[in-house]
Short mmCIF file of C-alpha atoms in Angstrom, two decimals:
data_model
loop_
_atom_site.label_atom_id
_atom_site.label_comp_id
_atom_site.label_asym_id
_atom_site.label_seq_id
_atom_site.Cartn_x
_atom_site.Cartn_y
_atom_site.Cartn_z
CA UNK A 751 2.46 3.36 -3.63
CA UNK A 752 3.11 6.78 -2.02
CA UNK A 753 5.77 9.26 -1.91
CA UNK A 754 8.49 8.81 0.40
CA UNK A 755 7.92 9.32 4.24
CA UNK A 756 4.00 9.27 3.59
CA UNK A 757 3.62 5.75 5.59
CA UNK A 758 3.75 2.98 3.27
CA UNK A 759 6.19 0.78 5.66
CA UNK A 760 4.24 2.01 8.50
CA UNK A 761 0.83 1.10 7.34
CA UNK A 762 2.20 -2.36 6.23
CA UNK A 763 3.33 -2.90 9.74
CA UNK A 764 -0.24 -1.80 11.11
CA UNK A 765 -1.57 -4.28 9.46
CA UNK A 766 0.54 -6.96 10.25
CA UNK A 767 -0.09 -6.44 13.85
CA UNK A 768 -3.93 -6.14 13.30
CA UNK A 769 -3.66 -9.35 11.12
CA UNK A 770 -0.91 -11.62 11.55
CA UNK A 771 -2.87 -13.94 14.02
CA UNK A 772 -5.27 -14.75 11.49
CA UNK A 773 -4.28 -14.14 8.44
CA UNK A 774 -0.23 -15.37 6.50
CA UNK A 775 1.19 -12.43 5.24
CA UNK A 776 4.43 -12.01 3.60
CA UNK A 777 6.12 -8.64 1.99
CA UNK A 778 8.46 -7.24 -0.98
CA UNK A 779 10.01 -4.36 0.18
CA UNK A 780 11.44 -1.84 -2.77
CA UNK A 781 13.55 0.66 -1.96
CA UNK A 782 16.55 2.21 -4.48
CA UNK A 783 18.78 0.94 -1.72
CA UNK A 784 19.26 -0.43 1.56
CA UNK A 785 17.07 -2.84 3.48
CA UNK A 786 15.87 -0.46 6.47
CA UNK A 787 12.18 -0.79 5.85
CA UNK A 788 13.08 -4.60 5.34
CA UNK A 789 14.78 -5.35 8.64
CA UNK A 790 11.45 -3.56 9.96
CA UNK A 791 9.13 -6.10 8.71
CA UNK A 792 11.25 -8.78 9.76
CA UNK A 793 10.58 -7.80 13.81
CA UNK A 794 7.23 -8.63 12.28
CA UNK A 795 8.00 -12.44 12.43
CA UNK A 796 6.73 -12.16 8.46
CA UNK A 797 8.42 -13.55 5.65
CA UNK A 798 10.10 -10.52 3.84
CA UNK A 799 12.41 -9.87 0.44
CA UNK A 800 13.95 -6.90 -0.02
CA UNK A 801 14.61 -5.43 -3.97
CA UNK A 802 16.85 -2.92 -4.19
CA UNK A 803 16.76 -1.28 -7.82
CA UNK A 804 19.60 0.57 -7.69
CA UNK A 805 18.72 4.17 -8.52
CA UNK A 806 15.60 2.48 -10.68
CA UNK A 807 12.56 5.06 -9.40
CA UNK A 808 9.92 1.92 -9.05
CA UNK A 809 9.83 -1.72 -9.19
CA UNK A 810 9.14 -4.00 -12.29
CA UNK A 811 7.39 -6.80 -12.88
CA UNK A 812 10.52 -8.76 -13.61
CA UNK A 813 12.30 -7.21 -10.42
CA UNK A 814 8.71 -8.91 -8.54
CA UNK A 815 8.59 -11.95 -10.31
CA UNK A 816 12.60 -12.67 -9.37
CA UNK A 817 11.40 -12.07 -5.35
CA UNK A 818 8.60 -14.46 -6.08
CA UNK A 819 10.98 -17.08 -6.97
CA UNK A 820 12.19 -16.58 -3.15
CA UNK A 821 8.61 -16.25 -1.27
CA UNK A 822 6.20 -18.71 0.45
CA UNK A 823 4.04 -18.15 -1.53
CA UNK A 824 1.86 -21.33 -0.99
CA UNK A 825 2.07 -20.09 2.96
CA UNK A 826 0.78 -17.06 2.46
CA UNK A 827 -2.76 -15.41 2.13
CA UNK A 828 -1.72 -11.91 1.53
CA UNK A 829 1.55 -10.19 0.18
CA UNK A 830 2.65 -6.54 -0.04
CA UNK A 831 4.15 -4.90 -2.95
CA UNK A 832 5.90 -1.78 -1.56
CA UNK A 833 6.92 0.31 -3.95
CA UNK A 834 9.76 2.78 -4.26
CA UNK A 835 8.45 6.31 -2.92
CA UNK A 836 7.39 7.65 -5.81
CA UNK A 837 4.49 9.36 -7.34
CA UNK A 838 5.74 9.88 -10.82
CA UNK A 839 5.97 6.32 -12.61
CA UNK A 840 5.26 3.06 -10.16
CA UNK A 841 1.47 3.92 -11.82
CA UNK A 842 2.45 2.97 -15.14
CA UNK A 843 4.56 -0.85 -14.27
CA UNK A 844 2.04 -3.58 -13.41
CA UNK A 845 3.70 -5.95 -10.97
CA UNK A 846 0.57 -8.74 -10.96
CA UNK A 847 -1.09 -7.23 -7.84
CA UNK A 848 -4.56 -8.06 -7.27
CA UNK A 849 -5.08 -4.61 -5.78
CA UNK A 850 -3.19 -1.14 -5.85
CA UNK A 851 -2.88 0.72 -2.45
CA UNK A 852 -2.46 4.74 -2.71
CA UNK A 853 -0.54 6.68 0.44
CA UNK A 854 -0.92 10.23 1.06
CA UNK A 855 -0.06 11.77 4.09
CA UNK A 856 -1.63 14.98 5.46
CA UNK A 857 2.08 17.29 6.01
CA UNK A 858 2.38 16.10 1.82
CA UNK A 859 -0.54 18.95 1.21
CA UNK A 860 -4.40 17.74 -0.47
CA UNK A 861 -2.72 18.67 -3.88
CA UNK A 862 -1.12 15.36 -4.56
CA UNK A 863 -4.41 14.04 -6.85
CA UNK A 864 -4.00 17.13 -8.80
CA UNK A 865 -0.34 16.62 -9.83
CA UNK A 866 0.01 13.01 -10.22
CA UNK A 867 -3.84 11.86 -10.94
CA UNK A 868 -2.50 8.38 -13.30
CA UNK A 869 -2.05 6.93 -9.56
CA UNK A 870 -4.81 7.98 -8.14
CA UNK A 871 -7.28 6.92 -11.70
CA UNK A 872 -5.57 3.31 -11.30
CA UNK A 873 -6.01 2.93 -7.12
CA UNK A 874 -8.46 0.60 -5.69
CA UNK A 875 -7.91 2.51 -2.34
CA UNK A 876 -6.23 5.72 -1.10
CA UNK A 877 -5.51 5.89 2.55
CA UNK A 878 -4.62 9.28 3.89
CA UNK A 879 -2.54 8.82 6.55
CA UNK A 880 -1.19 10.81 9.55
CA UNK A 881 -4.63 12.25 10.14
CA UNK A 882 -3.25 13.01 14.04
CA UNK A 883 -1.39 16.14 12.42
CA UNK A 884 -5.15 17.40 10.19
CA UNK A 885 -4.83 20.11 13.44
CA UNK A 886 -1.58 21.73 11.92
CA UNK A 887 -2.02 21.82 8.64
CA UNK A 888 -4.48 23.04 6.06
CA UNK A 889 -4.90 19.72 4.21
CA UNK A 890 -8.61 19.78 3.10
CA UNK A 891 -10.21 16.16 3.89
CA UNK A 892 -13.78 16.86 2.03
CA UNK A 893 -12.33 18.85 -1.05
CA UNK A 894 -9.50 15.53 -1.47
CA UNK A 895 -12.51 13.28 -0.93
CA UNK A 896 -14.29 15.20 -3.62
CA UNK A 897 -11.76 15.34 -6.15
CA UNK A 898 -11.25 11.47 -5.41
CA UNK A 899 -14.60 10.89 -6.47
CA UNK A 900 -13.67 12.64 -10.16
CA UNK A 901 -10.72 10.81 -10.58
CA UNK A 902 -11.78 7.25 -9.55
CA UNK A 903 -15.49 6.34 -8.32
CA UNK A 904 -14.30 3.01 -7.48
CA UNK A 905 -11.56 4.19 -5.07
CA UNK A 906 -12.16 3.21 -1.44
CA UNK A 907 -10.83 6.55 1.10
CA UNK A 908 -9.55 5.15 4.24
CA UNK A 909 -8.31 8.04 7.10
CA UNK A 910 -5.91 7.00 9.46
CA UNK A 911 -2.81 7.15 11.68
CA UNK A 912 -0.20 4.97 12.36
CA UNK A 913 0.56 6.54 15.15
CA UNK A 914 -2.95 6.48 17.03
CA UNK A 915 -3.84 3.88 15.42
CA UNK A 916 -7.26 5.78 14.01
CA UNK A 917 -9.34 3.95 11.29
CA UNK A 918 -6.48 1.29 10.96
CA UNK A 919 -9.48 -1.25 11.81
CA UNK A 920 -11.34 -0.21 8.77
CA UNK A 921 -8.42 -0.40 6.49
CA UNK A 922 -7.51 -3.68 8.05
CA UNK A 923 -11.62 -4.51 7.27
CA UNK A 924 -11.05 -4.04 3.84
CA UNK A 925 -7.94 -5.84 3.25
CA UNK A 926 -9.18 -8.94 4.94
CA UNK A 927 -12.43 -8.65 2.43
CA UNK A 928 -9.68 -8.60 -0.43
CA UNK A 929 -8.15 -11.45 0.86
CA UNK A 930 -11.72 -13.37 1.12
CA UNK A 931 -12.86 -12.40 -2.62
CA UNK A 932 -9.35 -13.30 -4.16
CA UNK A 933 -9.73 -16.80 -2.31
CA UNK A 934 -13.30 -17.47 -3.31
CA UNK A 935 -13.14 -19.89 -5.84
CA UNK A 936 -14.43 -18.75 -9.46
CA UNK A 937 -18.19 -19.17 -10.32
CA UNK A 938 -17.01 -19.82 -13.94
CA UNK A 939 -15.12 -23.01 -12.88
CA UNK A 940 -16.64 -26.52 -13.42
#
């Protein structure tokens, strides 16, 4: 989840470079309309489904669960759920992830967890992203980092850029662990 232009496709495609030799990845792309993030990811060699909702501001579970239908699933050890950009409402619509992914990007401003705090409460990790530009702009990494903490403990920060490819490894680190502990097999089973 993210706003638009903050990275999502971009950090997606990151990690399917870091990844793709070792670990079966497939994406849903969501967009209100066209398929430009879409035809991306395909250049990825990854199976990808594009939803377009049609002026719809986020994705649904039923809009998921139709693209499901449609995926390799059985193939694949990790999918992405991008979202609409959108800060307002993707919070509130579970789609049946296994983990929520936040996007800010440093020219967006260090305000974002004050005006739209339901996404950043429900996030298992917030990546700020485009930390090449920090330089030109006044976004405040330790105040965000602190106000992260009293919104959501649990939240994991990752810093990077797509473009230098800075702390991508460590993002990449902590998907992969994701992927590992979602595979285990349940203690509770006989």
């Amino acid at each position: 989840m993210s706003s638009p232009g903050a990275g999502k496709t971009s950090l997606i495609l990151e990690t399917i470079r870091m990844l793709k030799k070792k670990t079966r990845i497939g994406v849903i792309e969501g967009d209100i309309s066209s398929s430009i993030d879409a035809e991306k990811v395909k250049r990825e060699k990854v199976p990808v489904l594009q939803i377009n909702t049609g002026g719809e501001c986020h994705l649904d579970a039923a809009m998921v669960n139709r693209a499901l239908e449609n995926m390799p699933l059985d193939d694949l050890d990790l999918l992405f759920i991008e979202n609409v950009g959108n800060l307002v409402c993707p919070g509130e619509f579970k789609l049946g992830e296994d983990r929520k992914a936040l996007i800010v990007s440093v020219p967006e401003g260090d305000d974002k967890i004050y005006k739209y705090p339901l996404l950043f409460h429900l996030a298992d990790a917030v990546v700020i992203n485009k930390i090449d530009l920090l330089p030109y702009t006044k976004f405040d990494v330790d105040g965000f980092s602190k106000a992260l903490k009293g919104f959501n403990r649990k939240a994991r920060l990752f810093q990077v850029s797509c473009t230098t490819r800075e702390g991508i490894e460590d993002w990449t680190d902590w998907v992969v662990s994701a992927v590992r502990r979602r595979k285990r097999p349940s203690q509770n089973k006989p």
